[in-house]
């Protein structure tokens, strides 16, 4: 699709849809901010054109946002709108500096619970203030006053304005539910429909008031007559909140499409440029707006042209059709803002934060914004988040379970620090003497004070006739402390280490296999059970047939980082693939029997014909005992091992070079594979690929055996 065709078919229609949303929202946000209505439209134009052209998030649409309403309203009250416009322009310069300094991602370090709690508080403040406008009155100066004066406002409501406002709310709520697929956004349907109804009925209402000559009435910014400290706080507040909201929106928009990813530092520069221009033209501050951006993506936009064009349409409409906007009742805009404000309180987010234990941060931030002010709310939220982090860092879970008469399990999880020593002492003290106790440690940290508490109890309990076994999962803090290396290098994790490694660490006294199975069922099975259940239900669909040696040092799933269902494995002594029974003896082979091994052949046929694998890999390894036996002739024909190794058909070019002999063996087994008719057919049809690998055990590194470069040369894989 050419650029022009894409513009006409994708970006142009999307820009019109976003434009239809931007008009009512921009007017409503300006009204809620206590700013001239024209300022909201100016911000929409500048956000679309400037941020759209210069920003780093191509599909993000910028404009005035509800999240800054409370801040702007406070600035207008303190500095007047001309002073606020100057502050917005300077805030834009701060954003540009942040972008140039490459601090875009640093803004995302703020806890999402604080950000969303702030937005929820702002949404509640907007809704509380605009309820008064919907009822035909005027908003009060604070959320608390809006709550306190609400009963009196309800008693003295303007009947027509209230009905029209409630009708607008009903359309905004019901339209998306009743009309599943619609080009017309709910805000446009509600505003146009109710405005038309008000015009037809001739109701006397307070309506939108715009200047007759918009370009001549643009407000020139004036430096506020206020202390520099207060101006600085206002500048930084607008810059930081606008930056965080824009970047969070950009990240969210990235999840909605498969196009180019957002460049956050460039986006900050674009947002800063837009705010500087908007402030100089007398507009509201600009941010990336998730409502418009998500609509833009859903409408099919593919490039930044959609955002730019939406700004152009807003400018054209304001210049040519301002009279139509003046028909809109303010109660209708108030209804739009009430719905927007309530939607900032996202129940799904609240449930998410409740699950993750971050609800206190969210609620304290929101209440702080509503009851005090935005900066106080954010500060309280950040302090709460910090306290919760510290609490989690010093918190552990201790569970004591009696598994059988006289047998106890104590499971300790999390971070175990000295402040838990008293609790540990109580838990251990509750265990009856002369018992059999397993202490299971799932720790990400153990300090010396907590270690001493456990060690002292262990020694005392054993002296009193009891038995204690301490098992560590994932790490070995207790063992390192016992050996005087607390805080030293990490030990081999259980999922990777051999039995002798972790069972020795834990002082295991049980059979190794039984201990390993118990460890799997206790810690690994819960993680893999859903995946195994799906494989049990749907059957196996492995990617590869993996033929390798039975050597105990070689663990296929470990060295390929694969899991259940990925590899169909065949393991035998020497990773040998006997040729098909119909194959002739390879030249130079004197030990090859005339009949191939049925078990390996059966596995090959099953993998290719039934499972449909697309790759067969033969993997040899360093220090292979089978290859050494072939090199030395130690396995005499007539023995089971000798007869088996004789099926390899391998001829060594340099019997003195063990690594070359190992790779020779891999190359020969690939040749043997091609003697099987099922392999020949699948490879000729392009359905099957054969590869050879060589694993160096000492290096823990995989190499690819490439016959084209020389059958004796091992080539490092790209993954290595």
XYZ file of C-alpha atoms in Angstrom:
720
model
C 0.000 0.000 0.000
C 1.461 3.364 -1.048
C 1.834 6.216 1.426
C -0.930 8.223 -0.268
C -3.312 5.264 -0.343
C -2.606 4.536 3.335
C -3.227 8.173 4.187
C -6.577 8.231 2.395
C -7.781 4.800 3.520
C -6.459 4.685 7.092
C -5.200 7.935 8.556
C -7.771 10.347 7.113
C -10.866 8.489 8.431
C -9.167 7.933 11.803
C -8.320 11.641 12.099
C -11.961 12.582 11.600
C -13.117 10.179 14.323
C -10.553 11.560 16.784
C -11.476 15.138 15.836
C -15.121 14.423 16.698
C -14.061 13.292 20.179
C -11.586 16.141 20.710
C -14.049 19.029 20.313
C -16.406 18.291 23.256
C -13.620 17.023 25.519
C -11.422 20.071 24.912
C -14.280 22.444 25.683
C -15.249 20.524 28.803
C -11.697 20.329 30.168
C -11.243 24.066 29.644
C -14.482 24.739 31.497
C -13.480 22.460 34.388
C -10.063 24.168 34.583
C -11.578 27.620 34.962
C -9.838 28.677 31.727
C -11.308 30.347 28.619
C -12.996 27.733 26.439
C -10.864 28.803 23.503
C -7.761 27.708 25.470
C -8.900 24.093 25.332
C -9.367 24.262 21.571
C -5.949 25.888 21.124
C -4.365 23.040 23.091
C -6.171 20.482 20.922
C -4.858 22.109 17.735
C -1.286 22.456 19.018
C -1.256 18.992 20.586
C -2.387 17.408 17.355
C -0.069 19.280 15.006
C 3.087 19.979 17.033
C 3.201 16.903 19.300
C 1.943 14.763 16.423
C 4.727 15.963 14.116
C 7.622 16.014 16.619
C 6.711 13.291 19.138
C 8.203 9.827 19.374
C 4.909 7.916 19.619
C 3.454 8.017 16.082
C -0.061 6.838 16.980
C -0.465 8.833 20.191
C -2.863 11.783 20.036
C -2.178 14.754 22.316
C -4.326 17.548 23.629
C -5.777 18.941 26.876
C -6.213 16.152 29.418
C -8.474 15.648 32.402
C -5.453 14.607 34.469
C -4.163 18.193 34.556
C -7.507 19.849 35.299
C -6.974 20.215 39.032
C -3.450 21.571 38.581
C -4.505 24.101 35.951
C -7.523 25.206 37.994
C -5.214 25.889 40.937
C -2.760 27.785 38.742
C -5.533 29.900 37.228
C -6.793 30.748 40.711
C -3.286 31.708 41.875
C -1.797 33.400 38.812
C -4.653 34.195 36.454
C -4.903 32.553 33.049
C -2.328 34.788 31.349
C 0.170 33.858 34.068
C -0.807 30.184 33.774
C -0.135 30.302 30.021
C 3.393 31.573 30.711
C 3.914 28.762 33.235
C 2.745 26.211 30.655
C 5.270 27.555 28.128
C 8.133 27.255 30.636
C 6.955 23.762 31.648
C 7.305 22.787 28.008
C 10.941 23.915 28.055
C 11.509 21.732 31.138
C 10.039 18.757 29.264
C 12.336 19.400 26.315
C 15.330 19.419 28.680
C 14.162 16.137 30.228
C 13.916 14.592 26.783
C 17.305 15.891 25.654
C 18.785 14.527 28.911
C 17.319 11.109 27.998
C 15.293 10.877 31.178
C 12.175 9.595 29.452
C 12.189 6.183 31.082
C 13.050 7.657 34.466
C 9.576 9.192 34.560
C 8.130 5.681 34.432
C 9.903 4.784 37.697
C 7.020 6.401 39.589
C 4.772 3.721 41.050
C 1.764 3.079 38.763
C -0.369 2.881 41.907
C 0.581 6.496 42.680
C -0.105 7.639 39.106
C -3.463 5.893 38.843
C -4.396 6.953 42.370
C -3.607 10.547 41.374
C -5.772 10.230 38.266
C -8.589 8.676 40.298
C -8.429 11.559 42.767
C -8.462 14.068 39.900
C -11.412 12.255 38.339
C -13.339 12.457 41.590
C -12.545 16.165 41.946
C -13.738 16.801 38.371
C -16.954 14.838 38.886
C -17.753 16.580 42.179
C -17.233 20.043 40.680
C -19.161 19.371 37.466
C -22.177 17.934 39.282
C -22.885 21.510 40.406
C -22.732 22.738 36.804
C -25.036 19.931 35.672
C -27.508 21.020 38.350
C -27.418 24.586 37.001
C -24.985 26.032 39.551
C -21.279 26.811 39.699
C -18.421 24.656 41.064
C -16.940 25.508 44.462
C -13.271 26.116 45.154
C -12.454 22.694 46.657
C -13.675 19.128 46.576
C -14.682 19.290 50.221
C -16.806 22.398 49.595
C -18.376 20.718 46.562
C -19.369 17.782 48.786
C -20.633 20.031 51.590
C -22.709 22.273 49.298
C -24.103 19.451 47.155
C -27.361 18.925 49.136
C -28.219 22.637 48.851
C -27.407 22.584 45.115
C -29.656 19.562 44.593
C -32.514 21.360 46.353
C -31.972 24.448 44.173
C -31.308 22.698 40.855
C -32.218 24.020 37.413
C -34.754 21.506 36.118
C -34.063 21.768 32.372
C -30.284 21.854 32.705
C -30.386 18.872 35.055
C -32.586 16.812 32.730
C -30.417 17.559 29.721
C -27.298 16.702 31.716
C -28.741 13.417 32.951
C -29.810 12.552 29.405
C -26.252 13.221 28.240
C -24.878 10.925 30.954
C -27.336 8.209 29.940
C -26.272 8.387 26.283
C -22.587 8.338 27.191
C -23.068 5.233 29.331
C -25.518 3.314 27.128
C -24.284 4.116 23.596
C -21.129 1.939 23.742
C -23.167 -0.943 25.203
C -26.095 -0.795 22.805
C -24.147 0.080 19.644
C -21.227 -2.337 19.528
C -19.763 -1.110 16.230
C -20.086 2.587 15.475
C -18.033 5.223 13.701
C -19.690 7.876 15.866
C -18.120 8.221 19.335
C -20.484 8.368 22.300
C -19.356 11.882 23.308
C -20.245 13.254 19.863
C -23.637 11.512 19.795
C -24.479 12.768 23.283
C -23.381 16.383 22.729
C -24.938 16.751 19.273
C -28.152 14.939 20.207
C -28.832 16.768 23.472
C -27.729 20.129 22.038
C -30.185 19.659 19.180
C -32.927 18.796 21.670
C -32.148 21.925 23.707
C -32.203 24.060 20.546
C -35.532 22.581 19.391
C -37.186 23.139 22.779
C -35.787 26.670 23.039
C -34.619 26.104 26.609
C -32.955 29.063 28.305
C -29.580 27.720 29.386
C -26.007 28.810 29.968
C -24.175 27.890 26.776
C -20.653 27.834 25.370
C -19.288 31.312 24.766
C -16.465 31.761 22.242
C -14.967 35.000 20.869
C -16.232 36.140 17.470
C -12.671 36.440 16.150
C -10.743 33.524 17.705
C -7.343 34.534 16.287
C -7.713 38.095 17.563
C -8.743 36.882 21.026
C -5.793 34.606 21.736
C -4.475 35.372 25.214
C -0.904 36.613 25.414
C 1.030 35.008 28.290
C 2.219 37.312 31.053
C 4.876 36.445 33.623
C 3.031 35.984 36.944
C 3.444 38.573 39.678
C 4.214 35.990 42.360
C 7.190 34.648 44.322
C 9.637 32.651 42.223
C 9.307 29.637 44.505
C 5.557 29.335 43.838
C 6.087 29.752 40.093
C 8.817 27.102 40.111
C 6.572 24.623 41.940
C 3.779 25.228 39.419
C 6.150 24.804 36.442
C 7.651 21.564 37.752
C 4.247 20.170 38.720
C 2.788 20.721 35.244
C 5.958 19.476 33.528
C 6.292 16.298 35.582
C 2.619 15.328 35.668
C 2.228 16.001 31.953
C 5.380 13.987 31.220
C 4.358 10.985 33.299
C 0.835 10.953 31.869
C 2.132 11.250 28.287
C 4.720 8.494 28.706
C 2.301 6.118 30.416
C -0.153 6.747 27.600
C 2.565 6.105 24.986
C 3.492 2.798 26.613
C -0.182 1.791 26.771
C -0.706 2.677 23.097
C 2.302 0.526 22.135
C 0.402 -2.496 23.451
C -2.502 -1.774 21.089
C -0.711 -2.012 17.750
C 2.122 -3.774 15.922
C 3.667 -0.676 14.348
C 6.775 1.266 15.367
C 7.411 1.418 19.123
C 7.380 4.709 20.985
C 10.694 6.533 21.476
C 10.057 8.001 24.903
C 12.778 10.662 24.968
C 11.693 11.964 21.567
C 8.087 11.913 22.776
C 9.075 14.086 25.748
C 10.701 16.583 23.389
C 7.596 16.649 21.204
C 5.318 17.116 24.216
C 7.555 19.892 25.520
C 7.518 21.696 22.182
C 3.709 21.425 22.079
C 3.360 22.822 25.603
C 5.675 25.718 24.851
C 3.715 26.617 21.704
C 0.366 26.109 23.451
C 1.404 28.343 26.342
C 2.638 31.085 24.008
C -0.691 30.966 22.125
C -2.737 31.073 25.318
C -3.666 27.388 25.416
C -3.985 24.748 28.119
C -1.162 22.299 28.834
C -0.918 19.341 26.463
C -0.374 15.652 27.210
C -0.770 12.383 25.390
C -4.403 11.362 25.942
C -5.198 7.652 26.155
C -8.882 8.108 25.199
C -8.054 9.822 21.905
C -5.020 7.627 21.259
C -6.896 4.349 21.737
C -9.676 5.653 19.493
C -7.057 6.577 16.906
C -5.632 3.040 16.886
C -9.085 1.423 16.869
C -10.121 3.611 13.911
C -7.255 2.163 11.854
C -4.583 4.875 11.974
C -1.172 3.743 10.741
C 1.022 6.872 10.910
C 1.374 10.184 12.734
C -0.589 11.841 9.899
C -3.831 10.981 11.699
C -2.885 12.945 14.846
C -1.670 15.907 12.783
C -4.817 15.991 10.634
C -7.068 15.840 13.686
C -5.428 19.065 14.894
C -5.989 20.645 11.481
C -9.693 19.715 11.538
C -10.106 21.250 15.019
C -8.503 24.506 13.815
C -10.664 24.656 10.678
C -13.834 23.944 12.641
C -13.124 26.610 15.260
C -12.372 29.232 12.598
C -15.350 28.434 10.379
C -18.010 26.933 12.629
C -17.592 28.570 16.042
C -21.283 29.536 16.019
C -22.256 25.862 16.135
C -20.157 25.315 19.236
C -21.944 28.177 20.989
C -25.188 26.169 20.848
C -23.830 23.618 23.331
C -25.278 23.971 26.877
C -22.669 24.021 29.636
C -24.688 21.385 31.500
C -24.036 19.011 28.588
C -20.277 19.597 28.757
C -20.466 19.104 32.527
C -22.141 15.736 31.966
C -19.351 14.714 29.579
C -16.758 15.655 32.198
C -18.583 13.781 34.955
C -18.411 10.587 32.910
C -14.753 11.244 32.001
C -13.927 11.868 35.673
C -15.701 8.747 36.888
C -13.901 6.654 34.244
C -10.588 7.764 35.715
C -11.591 5.642 38.724
C -10.890 2.276 37.104
C -12.354 -0.696 38.989
C -10.130 -3.156 37.125
C -7.062 -1.244 38.318
C -8.389 -1.225 41.868
C -8.816 -5.018 41.774
C -5.307 -5.404 40.334
C -3.745 -3.273 43.061
C -5.734 -5.147 45.696
C -4.301 -8.455 44.403
C -0.754 -7.086 44.455
C -1.078 -5.456 47.861
C -0.760 -1.906 46.490
C -4.300 -0.743 47.226
C -3.217 1.395 50.239
C -0.908 3.405 47.947
C -3.705 3.905 45.415
C -6.325 4.924 47.993
C -4.079 7.237 50.028
C -2.957 9.034 46.869
C -6.538 9.459 45.648
C -7.828 10.668 49.019
C -4.892 13.039 49.404
C -5.654 14.614 46.014
C -9.356 14.960 46.865
C -9.101 16.178 50.450
C -5.897 18.263 50.343
C -4.289 18.945 46.964
C -2.526 17.130 44.154
C 1.062 17.544 45.349
C 0.190 16.437 48.869
C -1.696 13.434 47.531
C 1.204 12.353 45.317
C 3.706 12.871 48.164
C 1.561 10.781 50.527
C 1.226 8.094 47.863
C 4.980 7.938 47.267
C 5.624 7.755 50.998
C 3.089 4.932 51.327
C 4.697 3.056 48.429
C 8.122 3.419 50.066
C 6.801 2.150 53.416
C 5.181 -0.855 51.721
C 8.436 -1.669 49.914
C 10.399 -1.520 53.171
C 7.775 -3.640 54.883
C 7.962 -6.287 52.144
C 11.751 -6.263 52.195
C 11.745 -7.121 55.887
C 8.758 -9.479 55.839
C 8.729 -13.237 55.682
C 6.078 -15.908 55.887
C 6.477 -18.678 58.471
C 4.177 -21.703 58.366
C 4.368 -24.677 60.703
C 2.531 -27.867 59.711
C 2.312 -31.198 61.531
C 2.616 -33.800 58.764
C 2.295 -36.859 61.026
C 2.582 -37.636 64.727
C 6.007 -36.362 65.745
C 6.823 -35.003 62.259
C 6.804 -31.260 61.571
C 7.438 -29.041 58.578
C 8.443 -25.389 59.038
C 8.374 -23.441 55.761
C 9.965 -19.952 55.762
C 9.610 -17.741 52.683
C 10.743 -14.240 51.731
C 13.323 -12.016 53.395
C 14.450 -13.187 56.809
C 16.035 -10.423 58.877
C 16.881 -9.955 62.544
C 13.583 -8.193 63.268
C 11.856 -11.572 62.742
C 14.013 -13.273 65.394
C 11.371 -13.036 68.128
C 8.736 -14.482 65.803
C 11.091 -17.296 64.770
C 11.755 -18.120 68.416
C 7.992 -18.326 69.118
C 7.349 -20.575 66.105
C 10.228 -22.932 66.914
C 9.337 -22.940 70.602
C 5.848 -24.211 69.807
C 7.261 -27.437 68.294
C 7.216 -30.294 70.831
C 10.626 -31.767 71.775
C 12.014 -35.041 70.414
C 10.308 -34.568 67.072
C 11.398 -34.975 63.467
C 11.518 -31.450 61.979
C 12.101 -30.372 58.372
C 12.895 -26.648 58.025
C 12.384 -25.528 54.441
C 13.942 -22.176 53.497
C 12.623 -20.281 50.440
C 14.721 -17.175 51.035
C 15.888 -14.274 48.928
C 17.934 -12.927 51.851
C 19.080 -14.116 55.291
C 20.922 -11.793 57.657
C 23.255 -12.904 60.434
C 20.819 -12.225 63.292
C 18.124 -14.473 61.819
C 20.733 -17.116 60.948
C 21.922 -17.187 64.553
C 18.345 -17.665 65.753
C 17.816 -20.683 63.486
C 21.243 -22.170 64.206
C 20.875 -21.790 67.979
C 17.464 -23.464 67.946
C 18.754 -26.259 65.690
C 21.636 -27.029 68.044
C 19.447 -26.946 71.143
C 16.728 -29.089 69.584
C 19.217 -31.733 68.511
C 20.862 -31.794 71.947
C 17.415 -32.411 73.453
C 17.011 -35.528 71.295
C 15.166 -34.103 68.302
C 16.049 -34.437 64.618
C 16.368 -31.400 62.355
C 16.919 -31.240 58.604
C 17.294 -27.865 56.906
C 16.458 -27.728 53.211
C 17.147 -24.690 51.047
C 15.285 -23.927 47.815
C 16.697 -21.743 45.012
C 19.636 -20.459 47.075
C 21.887 -21.500 49.957
C 22.036 -18.588 52.405
C 22.040 -20.868 55.456
C 24.790 -23.123 54.116
C 26.989 -20.151 53.217
C 26.483 -18.724 56.686
C 27.395 -22.082 58.211
C 30.613 -22.139 56.170
C 31.348 -18.494 56.984
C 30.388 -17.105 53.553
C 27.071 -15.353 54.239
C 26.450 -12.977 51.352
C 29.082 -14.683 49.177
C 28.722 -16.147 45.722
C 25.533 -17.935 44.820
C 25.426 -21.713 44.844
C 24.076 -23.895 42.080
C 20.244 -23.680 42.059
C 18.422 -26.925 42.733
C 16.758 -26.938 39.314
C 20.234 -26.941 37.708
C 22.524 -28.578 40.258
C 23.091 -32.308 40.674
C 21.659 -34.224 43.626
C 25.053 -34.316 45.313
C 25.266 -30.524 45.169
C 22.014 -29.447 46.780
C 21.343 -32.551 48.863
C 24.771 -32.226 50.399
C 24.038 -28.592 51.154
C 20.806 -29.508 52.917
C 22.354 -32.383 54.885
C 19.933 -34.824 53.290
C 19.732 -38.233 54.935
C 17.198 -39.776 52.553
C 17.622 -41.691 49.309
C 18.690 -39.338 46.530
C 15.892 -40.326 44.143
C 13.221 -39.987 46.807
C 14.619 -36.618 47.827
C 14.658 -35.447 44.223
C 11.063 -36.537 43.631
C 9.959 -34.828 46.823
C 11.733 -31.645 45.743
C 9.998 -31.786 42.348
C 6.554 -32.327 43.818
C 7.050 -29.607 46.389
C 8.531 -26.801 44.299
C 8.573 -27.621 40.581
C 5.284 -29.448 40.035
C 3.095 -26.457 41.005
C 4.860 -24.339 38.366
C 4.665 -26.838 35.494
C 1.357 -28.536 36.314
C -0.812 -26.227 34.127
C 1.536 -26.719 31.161
C 1.661 -30.492 31.636
C -2.117 -30.599 31.972
C -2.436 -28.821 28.623
C 0.013 -31.283 27.023
C -1.911 -34.194 28.509
C -5.118 -32.796 27.025
C -3.814 -31.715 23.622
C -1.052 -34.270 23.051
C 2.624 -33.717 22.239
C 3.786 -31.629 19.282
C 7.582 -31.519 19.663
C 9.710 -29.284 17.465
C 12.629 -31.705 17.115
C 13.831 -35.253 17.353
C 16.949 -34.920 19.524
C 19.349 -37.889 19.348
C 22.156 -37.717 21.885
C 24.363 -39.771 24.158
C 23.194 -41.456 27.342
C 26.090 -39.834 29.250
C 24.759 -38.641 32.632
C 26.536 -35.296 32.267
C 24.446 -34.430 29.223
C 20.944 -33.103 30.045
C 19.088 -32.263 26.797
C 16.463 -29.938 28.276
C 19.112 -28.102 30.290
C 21.553 -27.459 27.437
C 18.763 -26.418 25.035
C 16.722 -24.446 27.582
C 13.669 -26.426 26.486
C 10.760 -27.752 28.475
C 8.030 -30.389 28.408
C 6.736 -31.005 24.904
C 9.655 -29.384 23.036
C 12.005 -32.301 22.312
C 11.340 -35.910 21.330
C 14.512 -37.523 22.685
C 16.410 -40.684 21.844
C 19.411 -41.395 24.066
C 21.850 -44.244 23.679
C 25.516 -45.020 24.133
C 27.422 -42.898 21.607
C 24.358 -41.121 20.056
C 24.392 -43.798 17.366
C 21.863 -44.040 14.526
C 22.189 -47.478 12.938
C 21.522 -47.279 9.200
C 18.313 -48.674 7.780
C 18.302 -52.410 7.141
C 18.172 -51.819 3.388
C 21.293 -49.631 3.394
C 24.591 -50.790 2.001
C 27.639 -50.810 4.211
C 29.467 -47.482 4.237
C 32.834 -47.567 2.568
C 35.597 -48.424 5.023
C 33.309 -50.027 7.599
C 34.187 -53.526 8.686
C 32.038 -53.841 11.765
C 28.643 -52.752 10.505
C 26.039 -55.522 10.761
C 23.676 -56.061 7.925
C 20.557 -55.214 9.884
C 19.859 -51.878 11.568
C 18.652 -51.414 15.132
C 14.851 -51.460 15.250
C 14.351 -49.243 18.319
C 16.120 -46.176 16.905
C 14.510 -46.692 13.502
C 11.075 -46.933 15.117
C 11.679 -43.656 16.977
C 12.733 -41.946 13.733
C 9.638 -43.139 11.858
C 7.324 -42.151 14.721
C 8.900 -38.692 15.035
C 8.758 -37.914 11.307
C 5.505 -39.561 10.241
C 3.343 -39.290 13.360
C 4.665 -36.294 15.295
C 5.703 -34.333 12.200
C 8.987 -33.005 13.584
C 10.724 -30.526 11.300
C 14.279 -31.027 12.578
C 16.381 -33.995 13.628
C 19.486 -33.134 15.648
C 22.329 -35.519 16.411
C 24.305 -34.198 19.375
C 27.694 -35.519 20.414
C 29.791 -34.280 23.320
C 33.308 -33.973 24.645
C 34.818 -36.850 26.587
C 32.417 -39.399 25.060
C 33.213 -42.872 26.436
C 31.724 -44.593 23.389
C 33.992 -42.656 21.014
C 36.994 -43.414 23.207
C 36.118 -47.109 23.074
C 35.918 -46.933 19.269
C 39.226 -45.065 19.118
C 41.035 -47.618 21.303
C 39.210 -50.732 20.091
C 38.384 -51.573 23.719
C 34.873 -52.784 22.897
C 35.446 -56.099 21.168
C 32.940 -57.456 18.651
C 30.791 -60.210 20.097
C 29.980 -58.274 23.255
C 26.735 -56.283 23.476
C 28.648 -53.016 23.684
C 31.003 -53.976 20.863
C 28.167 -55.014 18.556
C 26.280 -51.780 19.339
C 29.252 -49.518 18.696
C 29.928 -51.423 15.489
C 26.590 -50.144 14.153
C 27.979 -46.586 14.122
C 29.832 -47.139 10.844
C 32.191 -44.301 11.757
C 35.683 -44.046 10.199
C 38.032 -41.688 12.069
C 40.308 -39.513 9.948
C 42.611 -38.709 12.869
C 42.293 -41.287 15.693
C 44.632 -39.218 17.876
C 42.319 -36.169 18.028
C 39.433 -36.955 20.383
C 37.358 -33.867 19.533
C 37.700 -34.572 15.812
C 36.644 -38.163 16.413
C 33.541 -36.981 18.311
C 32.526 -34.703 15.440
C 33.355 -37.460 12.910
C 30.871 -39.634 14.773
C 28.165 -36.941 14.570
C 28.697 -36.523 10.808
C 28.516 -40.303 10.263
C 25.268 -40.583 12.224
C 23.762 -37.848 10.047
C 24.738 -39.936 7.023
C 23.165 -43.003 8.638
C 19.991 -40.990 9.234
C 19.698 -40.328 5.511
C 19.636 -44.067 4.850
C 16.163 -44.266 6.383
C 13.493 -43.945 3.675
C 11.195 -41.825 5.848
C 14.021 -39.292 6.319
C 14.888 -39.302 2.616
C 11.282 -38.608 1.642
C 10.717 -35.810 4.192
C 14.058 -34.134 3.451
C 13.439 -34.235 -0.325
C 10.027 -32.621 0.223
C 11.590 -29.817 2.264
C 9.719 -30.860 5.424
C 12.763 -31.977 7.389
C 16.168 -30.549 8.266
C 19.108 -32.489 9.742
C 21.648 -30.797 12.012
C 24.703 -31.924 13.941
C 25.771 -30.505 17.301
C 28.739 -30.913 19.625
C 28.514 -29.996 23.318
C 31.711 -29.143 25.168
C 30.993 -30.188 28.753
C 33.883 -28.272 30.328
C 32.918 -25.039 28.547
C 29.159 -25.628 28.897
C 28.919 -24.452 25.288
C 27.217 -25.862 22.220
C 28.818 -25.957 18.767
C 27.366 -26.787 15.381
C 29.056 -29.459 13.290
C 29.222 -28.144 9.736
C 30.214 -30.742 7.099
C 30.442 -28.005 4.428
C 33.370 -26.341 6.211
C 34.983 -29.656 6.949
C 33.483 -32.567 8.794
C 36.040 -32.221 11.572
C 35.421 -28.589 12.391
C 32.995 -27.451 15.081
C 31.406 -24.066 14.423
C 29.954 -22.058 17.319
C 26.205 -21.528 16.984
C 24.690 -18.050 16.895
C 23.053 -18.695 20.247
C 26.447 -19.411 21.751
